[in-house]
mmCIF file of C-alpha atoms in Angstrom:
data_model
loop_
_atom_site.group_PDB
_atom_site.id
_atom_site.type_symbol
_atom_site.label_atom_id
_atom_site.label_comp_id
_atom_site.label_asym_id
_atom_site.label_seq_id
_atom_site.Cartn_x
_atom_site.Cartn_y
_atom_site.Cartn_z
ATOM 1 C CA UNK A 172 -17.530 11.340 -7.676
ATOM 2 C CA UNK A 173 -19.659 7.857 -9.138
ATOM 3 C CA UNK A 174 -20.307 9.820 -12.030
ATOM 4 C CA UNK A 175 -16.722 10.454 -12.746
ATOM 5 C CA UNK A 176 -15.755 6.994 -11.910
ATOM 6 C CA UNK A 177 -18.520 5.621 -14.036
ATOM 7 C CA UNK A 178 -16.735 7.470 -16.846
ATOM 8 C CA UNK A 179 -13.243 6.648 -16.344
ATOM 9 C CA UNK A 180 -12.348 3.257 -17.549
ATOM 10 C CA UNK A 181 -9.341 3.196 -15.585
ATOM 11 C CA UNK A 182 -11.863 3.133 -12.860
ATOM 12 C CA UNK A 183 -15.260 1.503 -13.853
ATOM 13 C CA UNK A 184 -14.630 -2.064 -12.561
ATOM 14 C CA UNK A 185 -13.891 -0.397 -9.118
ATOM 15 C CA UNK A 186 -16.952 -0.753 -6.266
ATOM 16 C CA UNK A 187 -17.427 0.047 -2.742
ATOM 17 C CA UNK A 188 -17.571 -1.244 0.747
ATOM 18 C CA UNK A 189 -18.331 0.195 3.580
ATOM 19 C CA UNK A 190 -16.038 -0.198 7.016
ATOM 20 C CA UNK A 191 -16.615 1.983 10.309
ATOM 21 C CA UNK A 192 -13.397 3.860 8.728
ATOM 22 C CA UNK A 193 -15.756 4.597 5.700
ATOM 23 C CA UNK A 194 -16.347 3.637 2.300
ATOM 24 C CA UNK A 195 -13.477 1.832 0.620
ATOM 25 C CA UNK A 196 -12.969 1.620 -3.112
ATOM 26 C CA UNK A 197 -11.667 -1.838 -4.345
ATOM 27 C CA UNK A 198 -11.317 -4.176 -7.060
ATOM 28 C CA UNK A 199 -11.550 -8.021 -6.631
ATOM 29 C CA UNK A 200 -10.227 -10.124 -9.922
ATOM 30 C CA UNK A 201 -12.362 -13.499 -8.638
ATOM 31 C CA UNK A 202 -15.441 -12.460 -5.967
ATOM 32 C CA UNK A 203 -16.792 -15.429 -4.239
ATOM 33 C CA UNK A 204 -14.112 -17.561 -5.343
ATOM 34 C CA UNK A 205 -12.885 -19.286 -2.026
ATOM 35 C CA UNK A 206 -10.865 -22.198 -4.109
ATOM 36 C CA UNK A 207 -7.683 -20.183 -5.219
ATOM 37 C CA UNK A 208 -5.402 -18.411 -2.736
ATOM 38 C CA UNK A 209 -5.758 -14.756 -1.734
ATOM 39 C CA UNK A 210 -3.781 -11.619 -2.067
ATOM 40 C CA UNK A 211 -4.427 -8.424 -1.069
ATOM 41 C CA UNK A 212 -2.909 -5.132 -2.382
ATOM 42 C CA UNK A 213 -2.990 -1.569 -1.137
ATOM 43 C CA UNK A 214 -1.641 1.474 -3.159
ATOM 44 C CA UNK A 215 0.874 3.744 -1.677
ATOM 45 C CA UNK A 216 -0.564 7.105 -2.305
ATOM 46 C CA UNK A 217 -0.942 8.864 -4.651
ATOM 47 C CA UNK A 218 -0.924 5.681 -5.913
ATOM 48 C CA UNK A 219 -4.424 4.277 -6.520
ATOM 49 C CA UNK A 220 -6.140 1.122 -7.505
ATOM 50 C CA UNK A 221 -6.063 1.830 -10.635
ATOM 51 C CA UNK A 222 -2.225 2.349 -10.967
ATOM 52 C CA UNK A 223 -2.428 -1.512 -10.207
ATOM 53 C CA UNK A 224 -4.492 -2.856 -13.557
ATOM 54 C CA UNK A 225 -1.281 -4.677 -15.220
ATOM 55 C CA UNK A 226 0.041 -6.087 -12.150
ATOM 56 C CA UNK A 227 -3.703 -7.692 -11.454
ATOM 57 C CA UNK A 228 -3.664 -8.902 -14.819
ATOM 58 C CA UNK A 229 -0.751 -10.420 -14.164
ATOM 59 C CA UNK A 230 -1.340 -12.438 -11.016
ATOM 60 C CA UNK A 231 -5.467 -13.174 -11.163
ATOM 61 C CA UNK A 232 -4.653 -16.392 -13.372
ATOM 62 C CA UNK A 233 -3.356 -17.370 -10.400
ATOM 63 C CA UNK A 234 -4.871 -15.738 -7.512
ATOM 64 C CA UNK A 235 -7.761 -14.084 -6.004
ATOM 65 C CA UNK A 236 -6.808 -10.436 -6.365
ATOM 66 C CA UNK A 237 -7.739 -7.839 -3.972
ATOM 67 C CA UNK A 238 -6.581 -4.145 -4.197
ATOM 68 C CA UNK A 239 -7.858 -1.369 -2.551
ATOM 69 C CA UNK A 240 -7.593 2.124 -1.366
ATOM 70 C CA UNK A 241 -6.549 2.866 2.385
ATOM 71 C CA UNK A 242 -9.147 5.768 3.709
ATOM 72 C CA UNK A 243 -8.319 9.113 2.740
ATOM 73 C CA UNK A 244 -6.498 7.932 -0.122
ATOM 74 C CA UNK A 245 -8.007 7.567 -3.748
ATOM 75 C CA UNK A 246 -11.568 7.388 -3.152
ATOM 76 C CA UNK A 247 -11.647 5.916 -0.078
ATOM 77 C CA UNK A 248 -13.099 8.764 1.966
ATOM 78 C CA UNK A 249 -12.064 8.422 5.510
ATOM 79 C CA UNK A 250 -14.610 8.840 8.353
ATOM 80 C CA UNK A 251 -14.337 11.767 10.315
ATOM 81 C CA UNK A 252 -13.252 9.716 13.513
ATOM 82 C CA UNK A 253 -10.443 8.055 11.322
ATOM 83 C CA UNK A 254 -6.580 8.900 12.616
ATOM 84 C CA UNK A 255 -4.766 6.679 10.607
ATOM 85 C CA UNK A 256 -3.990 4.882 13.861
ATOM 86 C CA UNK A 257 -2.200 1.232 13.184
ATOM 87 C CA UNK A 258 -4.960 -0.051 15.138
ATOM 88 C CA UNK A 259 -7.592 1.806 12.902
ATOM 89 C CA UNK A 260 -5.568 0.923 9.946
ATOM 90 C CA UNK A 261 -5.706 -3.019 10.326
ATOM 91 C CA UNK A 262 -8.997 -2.879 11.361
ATOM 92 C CA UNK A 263 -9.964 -1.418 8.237
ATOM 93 C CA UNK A 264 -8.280 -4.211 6.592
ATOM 94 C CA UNK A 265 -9.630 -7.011 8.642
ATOM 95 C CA UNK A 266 -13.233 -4.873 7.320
ATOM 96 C CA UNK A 267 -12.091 -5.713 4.224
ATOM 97 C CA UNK A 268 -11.598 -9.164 4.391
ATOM 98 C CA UNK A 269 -14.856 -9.432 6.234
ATOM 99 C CA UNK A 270 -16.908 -7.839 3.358
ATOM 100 C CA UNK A 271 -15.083 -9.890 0.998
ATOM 101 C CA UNK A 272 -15.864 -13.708 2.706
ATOM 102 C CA UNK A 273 -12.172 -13.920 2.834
ATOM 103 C CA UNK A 274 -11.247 -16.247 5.346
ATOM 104 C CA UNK A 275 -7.480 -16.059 5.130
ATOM 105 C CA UNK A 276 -5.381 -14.123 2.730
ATOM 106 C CA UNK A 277 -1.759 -12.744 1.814
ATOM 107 C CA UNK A 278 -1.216 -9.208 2.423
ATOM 108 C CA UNK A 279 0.877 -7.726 -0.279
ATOM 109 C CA UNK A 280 1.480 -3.842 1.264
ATOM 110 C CA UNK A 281 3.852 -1.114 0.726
ATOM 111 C CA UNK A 282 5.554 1.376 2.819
ATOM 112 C CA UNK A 283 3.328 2.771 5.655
ATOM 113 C CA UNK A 284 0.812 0.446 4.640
ATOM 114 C CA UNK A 285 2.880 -2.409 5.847
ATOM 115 C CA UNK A 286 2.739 -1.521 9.237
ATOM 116 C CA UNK A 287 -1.105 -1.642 9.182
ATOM 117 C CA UNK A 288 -0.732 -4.987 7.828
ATOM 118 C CA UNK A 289 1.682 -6.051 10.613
ATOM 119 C CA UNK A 290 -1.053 -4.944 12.502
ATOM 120 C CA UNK A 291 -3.480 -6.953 11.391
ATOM 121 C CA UNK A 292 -1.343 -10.098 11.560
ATOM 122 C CA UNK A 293 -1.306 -9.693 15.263
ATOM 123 C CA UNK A 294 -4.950 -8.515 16.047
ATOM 124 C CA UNK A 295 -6.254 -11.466 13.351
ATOM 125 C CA UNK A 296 -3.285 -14.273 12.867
ATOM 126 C CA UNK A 297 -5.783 -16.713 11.712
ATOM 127 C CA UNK A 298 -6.605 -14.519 8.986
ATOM 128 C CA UNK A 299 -3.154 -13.048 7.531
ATOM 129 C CA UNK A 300 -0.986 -16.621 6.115
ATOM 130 C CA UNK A 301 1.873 -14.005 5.201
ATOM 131 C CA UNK A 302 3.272 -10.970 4.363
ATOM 132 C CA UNK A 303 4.819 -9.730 1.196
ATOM 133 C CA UNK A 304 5.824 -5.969 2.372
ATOM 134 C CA UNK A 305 7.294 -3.638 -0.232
ATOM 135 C CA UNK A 306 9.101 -0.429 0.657
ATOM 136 C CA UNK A 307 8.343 -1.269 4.422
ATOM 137 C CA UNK A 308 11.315 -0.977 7.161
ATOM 138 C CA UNK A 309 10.752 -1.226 11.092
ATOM 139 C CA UNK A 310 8.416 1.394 12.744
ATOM 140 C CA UNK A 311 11.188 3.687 14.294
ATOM 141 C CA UNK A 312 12.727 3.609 10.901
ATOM 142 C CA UNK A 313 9.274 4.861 9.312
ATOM 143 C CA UNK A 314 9.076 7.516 11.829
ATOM 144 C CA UNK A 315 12.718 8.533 11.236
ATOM 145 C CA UNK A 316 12.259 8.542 7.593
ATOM 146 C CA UNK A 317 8.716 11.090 8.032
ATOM 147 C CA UNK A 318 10.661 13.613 10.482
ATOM 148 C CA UNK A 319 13.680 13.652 7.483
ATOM 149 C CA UNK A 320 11.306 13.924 4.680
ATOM 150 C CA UNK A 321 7.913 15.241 5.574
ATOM 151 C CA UNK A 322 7.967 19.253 6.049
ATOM 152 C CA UNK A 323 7.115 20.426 9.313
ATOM 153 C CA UNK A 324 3.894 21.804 8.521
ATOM 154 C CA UNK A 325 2.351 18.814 7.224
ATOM 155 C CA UNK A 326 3.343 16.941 10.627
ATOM 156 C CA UNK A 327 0.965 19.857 12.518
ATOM 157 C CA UNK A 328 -2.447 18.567 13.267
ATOM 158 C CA UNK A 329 -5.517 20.425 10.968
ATOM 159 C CA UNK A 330 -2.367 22.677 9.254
ATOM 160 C CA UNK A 331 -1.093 19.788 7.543
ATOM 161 C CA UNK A 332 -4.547 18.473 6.350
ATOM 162 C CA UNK A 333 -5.680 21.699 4.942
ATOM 163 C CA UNK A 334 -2.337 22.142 3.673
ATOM 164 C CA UNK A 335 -2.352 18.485 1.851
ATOM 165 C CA UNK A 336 -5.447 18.898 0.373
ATOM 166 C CA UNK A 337 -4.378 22.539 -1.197
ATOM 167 C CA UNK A 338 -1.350 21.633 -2.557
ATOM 168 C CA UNK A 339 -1.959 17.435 -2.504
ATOM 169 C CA UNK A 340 -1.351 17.681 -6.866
ATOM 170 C CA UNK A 341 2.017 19.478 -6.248
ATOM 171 C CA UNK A 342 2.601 16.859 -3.085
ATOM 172 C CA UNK A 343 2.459 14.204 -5.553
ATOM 173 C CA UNK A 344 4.728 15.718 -8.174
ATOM 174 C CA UNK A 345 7.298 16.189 -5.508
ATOM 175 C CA UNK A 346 6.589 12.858 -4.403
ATOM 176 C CA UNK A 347 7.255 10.766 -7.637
ATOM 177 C CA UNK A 348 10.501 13.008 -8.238
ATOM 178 C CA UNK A 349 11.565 12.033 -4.837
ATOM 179 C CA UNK A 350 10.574 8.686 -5.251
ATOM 180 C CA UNK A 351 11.316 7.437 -7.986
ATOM 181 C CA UNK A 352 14.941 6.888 -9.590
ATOM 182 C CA UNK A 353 16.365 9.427 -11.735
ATOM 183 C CA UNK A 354 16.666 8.120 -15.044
ATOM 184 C CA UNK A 355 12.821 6.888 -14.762
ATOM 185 C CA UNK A 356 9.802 8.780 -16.336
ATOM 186 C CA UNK A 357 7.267 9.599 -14.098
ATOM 187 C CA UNK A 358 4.767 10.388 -16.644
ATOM 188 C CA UNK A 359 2.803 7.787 -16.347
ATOM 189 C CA UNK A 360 2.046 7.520 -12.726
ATOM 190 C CA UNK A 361 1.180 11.189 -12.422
ATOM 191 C CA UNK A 362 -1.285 10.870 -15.259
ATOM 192 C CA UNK A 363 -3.424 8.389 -13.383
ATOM 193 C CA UNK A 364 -2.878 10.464 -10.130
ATOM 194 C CA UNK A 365 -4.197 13.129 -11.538
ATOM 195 C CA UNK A 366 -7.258 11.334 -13.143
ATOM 196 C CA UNK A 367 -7.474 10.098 -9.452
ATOM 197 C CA UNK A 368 -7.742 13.730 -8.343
ATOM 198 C CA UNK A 369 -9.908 15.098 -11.295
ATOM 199 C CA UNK A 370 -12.388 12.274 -10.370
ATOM 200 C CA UNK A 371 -12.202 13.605 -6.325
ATOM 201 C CA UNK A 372 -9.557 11.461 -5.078
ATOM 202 C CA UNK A 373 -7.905 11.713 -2.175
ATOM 203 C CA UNK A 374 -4.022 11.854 -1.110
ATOM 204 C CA UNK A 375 -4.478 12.227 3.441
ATOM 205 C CA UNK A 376 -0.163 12.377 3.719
ATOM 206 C CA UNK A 377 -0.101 14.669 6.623
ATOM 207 C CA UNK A 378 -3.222 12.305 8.165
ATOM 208 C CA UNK A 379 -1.186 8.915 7.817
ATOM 209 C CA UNK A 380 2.410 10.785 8.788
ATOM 210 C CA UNK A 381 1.066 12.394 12.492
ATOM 211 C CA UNK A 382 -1.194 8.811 12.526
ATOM 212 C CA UNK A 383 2.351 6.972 12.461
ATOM 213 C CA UNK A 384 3.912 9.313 14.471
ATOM 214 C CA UNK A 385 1.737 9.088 17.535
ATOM 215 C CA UNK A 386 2.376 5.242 17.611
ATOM 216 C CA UNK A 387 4.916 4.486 20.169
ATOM 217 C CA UNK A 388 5.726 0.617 19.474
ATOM 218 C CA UNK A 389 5.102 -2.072 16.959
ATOM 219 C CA UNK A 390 5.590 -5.814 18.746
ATOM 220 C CA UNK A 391 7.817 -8.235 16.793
ATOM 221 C CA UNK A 392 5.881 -11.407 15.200
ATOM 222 C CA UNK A 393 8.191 -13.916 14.947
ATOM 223 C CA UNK A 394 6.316 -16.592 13.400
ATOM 224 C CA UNK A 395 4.858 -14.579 10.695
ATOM 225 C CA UNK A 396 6.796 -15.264 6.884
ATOM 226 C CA UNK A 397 7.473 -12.228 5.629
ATOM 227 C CA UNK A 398 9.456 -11.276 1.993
ATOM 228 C CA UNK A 399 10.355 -8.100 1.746
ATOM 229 C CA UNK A 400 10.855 -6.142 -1.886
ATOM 230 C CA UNK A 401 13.396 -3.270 -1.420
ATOM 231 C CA UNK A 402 13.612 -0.709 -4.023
ATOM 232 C CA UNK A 403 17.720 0.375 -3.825
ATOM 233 C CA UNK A 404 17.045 3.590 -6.235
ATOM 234 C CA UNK A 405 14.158 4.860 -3.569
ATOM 235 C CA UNK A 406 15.996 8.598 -3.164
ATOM 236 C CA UNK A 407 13.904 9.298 -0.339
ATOM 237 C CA UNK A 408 14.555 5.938 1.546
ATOM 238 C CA UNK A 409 18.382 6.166 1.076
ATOM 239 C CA UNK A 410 19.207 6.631 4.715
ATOM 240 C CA UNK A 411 16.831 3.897 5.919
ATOM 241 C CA UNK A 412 18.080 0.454 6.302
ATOM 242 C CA UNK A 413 15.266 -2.788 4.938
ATOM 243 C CA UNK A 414 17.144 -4.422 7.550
ATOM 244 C CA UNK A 415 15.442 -3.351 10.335
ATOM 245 C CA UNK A 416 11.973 -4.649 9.711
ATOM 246 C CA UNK A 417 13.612 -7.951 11.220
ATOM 247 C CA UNK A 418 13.679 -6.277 14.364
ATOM 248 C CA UNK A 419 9.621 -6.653 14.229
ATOM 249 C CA UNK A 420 9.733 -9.770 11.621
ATOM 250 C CA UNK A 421 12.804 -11.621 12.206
ATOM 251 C CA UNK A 422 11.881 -14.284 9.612
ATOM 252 C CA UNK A 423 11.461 -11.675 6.910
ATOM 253 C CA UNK A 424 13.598 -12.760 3.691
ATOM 254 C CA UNK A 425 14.619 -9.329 2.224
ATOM 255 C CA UNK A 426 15.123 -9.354 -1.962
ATOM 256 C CA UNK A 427 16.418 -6.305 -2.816
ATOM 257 C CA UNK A 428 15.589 -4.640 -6.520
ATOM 258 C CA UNK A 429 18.978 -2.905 -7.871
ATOM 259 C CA UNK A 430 16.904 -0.943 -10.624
ATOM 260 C CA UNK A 431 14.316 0.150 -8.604
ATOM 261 C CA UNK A 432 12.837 3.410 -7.167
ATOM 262 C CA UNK A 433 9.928 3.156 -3.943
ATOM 263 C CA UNK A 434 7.737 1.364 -5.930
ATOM 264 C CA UNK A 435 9.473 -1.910 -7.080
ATOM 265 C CA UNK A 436 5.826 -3.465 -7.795
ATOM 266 C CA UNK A 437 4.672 -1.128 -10.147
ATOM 267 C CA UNK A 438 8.110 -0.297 -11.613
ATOM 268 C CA UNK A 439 9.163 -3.960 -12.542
ATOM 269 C CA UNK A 440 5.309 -5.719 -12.100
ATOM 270 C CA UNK A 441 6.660 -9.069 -14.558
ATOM 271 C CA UNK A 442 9.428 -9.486 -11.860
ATOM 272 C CA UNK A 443 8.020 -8.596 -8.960
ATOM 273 C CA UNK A 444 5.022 -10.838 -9.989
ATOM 274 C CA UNK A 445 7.260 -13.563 -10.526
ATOM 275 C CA UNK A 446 8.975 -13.048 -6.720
ATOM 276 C CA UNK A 447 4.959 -13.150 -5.308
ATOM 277 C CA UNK A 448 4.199 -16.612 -7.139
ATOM 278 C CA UNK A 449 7.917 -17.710 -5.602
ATOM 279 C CA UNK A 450 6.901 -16.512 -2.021
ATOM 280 C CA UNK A 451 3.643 -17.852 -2.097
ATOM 281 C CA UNK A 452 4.529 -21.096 -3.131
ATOM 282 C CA UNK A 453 6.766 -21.201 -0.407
ATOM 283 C CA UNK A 454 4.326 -20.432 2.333
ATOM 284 C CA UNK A 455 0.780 -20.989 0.384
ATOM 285 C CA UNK A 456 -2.607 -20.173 2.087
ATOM 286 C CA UNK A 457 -4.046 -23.163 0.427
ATOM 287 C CA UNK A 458 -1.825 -23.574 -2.601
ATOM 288 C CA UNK A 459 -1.587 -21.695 -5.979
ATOM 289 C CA UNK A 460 -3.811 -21.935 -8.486
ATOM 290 C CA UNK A 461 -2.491 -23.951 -11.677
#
């Protein structure tokens, strides 16, 4: 797999660090630099670091950029112990910023991935200044959303692994039709997925679905500043209200994209990067970079 990454430039400025969840792929736009404020991206698979090149290009003028891979997706290989637990999940991330040296950062997180970061905010509030969720409603409202869209077999412990990782280029196929709004060409996402996949990348959906599943509550944080990005086109997401991530972030300002599919950062990056410099100037780690 580092020989095919080594050959891919959409991949080559990627490297590695290692968490007891396993290795994690990443890219950082400014290592070392503790001066400029943090923010930290994770793809929503089969979305990979890579997918997110012109949106870090956008913000590291700015910024300290951090995205990586979640284990078992892209080439984050997950441990074998790994469940995809919320506690597992922001611990991983906490690993992350650990690695890193970063004291305190923004996490910028999308769909299931924001309820890891939630997570993390309440293990580590010292660490997290805010959240800029994308895609991310309340917890019940994520599990909701996997019993009406996930098939049945995927939600079955081992079946649904060794099922995913058959079928996990079809999976994403579906996915991005589901996804993504009608009128909109998914061309150019599934090309990089499936460079991610050529390259031995990972897509774990039935891992993170029964992960969420098993989790029986998510406590609110009520101090925590939160803006949330809604895609309104998101087909699979059109029964699930944005609203009720205030029942777990009460403060979270909710900005909803009209245009948009389930992926409002990569679909609109210029506006969505201009709605990240506007939230983070409103509740800065340290301040934005001029």
């Amino acid at each position: 797999m580092a020989a095919a990454l080594a050959h891919d430039p959409a991949f080559r400025h990627g490297r590695f660090v290692d968490t007891d969840a396993g290795r994690v792929h990443l890219t950082d736009s400014a290592p070392g630099d503790d001066d400029r404020p943090c923010i930290v991206f994770t793809p929503d698979g089969p979305n990979v670091v890579a997918h997110y090149q012109h949106l870090v290009a956008l913000l590291a003028p700015h910024f300290r950029v951090v995205c990586f891979d979640m284990p078992g997706f892209g080439f984050s290989l997950p441990a074998a112990n790994y469940t995809h637990s919320l506690d597992q999940g922001a611990r991983v991330v906490l690993a992350v910023l650990d690695q890193l040296q970063i004291g305190r950062a923004t996490l910028a997180f999308s769909c299931a991935n924001g309820l890891y970061a939630i997570r993390a905010a309440q293990l580590a509030p010292t660490r997290i200044a805010s959240l800029m969720l994308t895609q991310t409603p309340a917890l019940a409202a994520m599990q909701a959303w996997a019993y009406r869209m996930i098939p049945r077999p995927l939600r079955v412990p081992v079946a649904g692994q060794l099922i995913t990782w058959l079928a996990r280029r079809k999976l994403a196929q579906l996915w991005y039709r589901s996804a993504l709004p009608a009128n909109t060409d998914a061309g150019a996402f599934q090309e990089t997925a499936r460079r991610s996949f050529d390259a031995g990348g990972c897509f774990c959906l039935a891992g993170v679905v029964q992960g969420l599943l098993r989790e029986a509550s998510l406590a609110s944080l009520p101090n925590v500043p939160c803006t949330l990005i809604w895609g309104d086109l998101d087909r699979s997401h059109r029964d699930t209200s944005p609203e009720s991530l205030r029942d777990c972030l009460p403060r979270a300002e909710i900005v909803q994209f009209g245009d948009c599919g389930h992926f409002p950062d990569l679909e609109q990056p210029e506006r969505y990067a201009r709605q990240i410099v506007a939230h983070m100037e409103k509740f800065p780690a340290h301040g934005v970079a001029s």
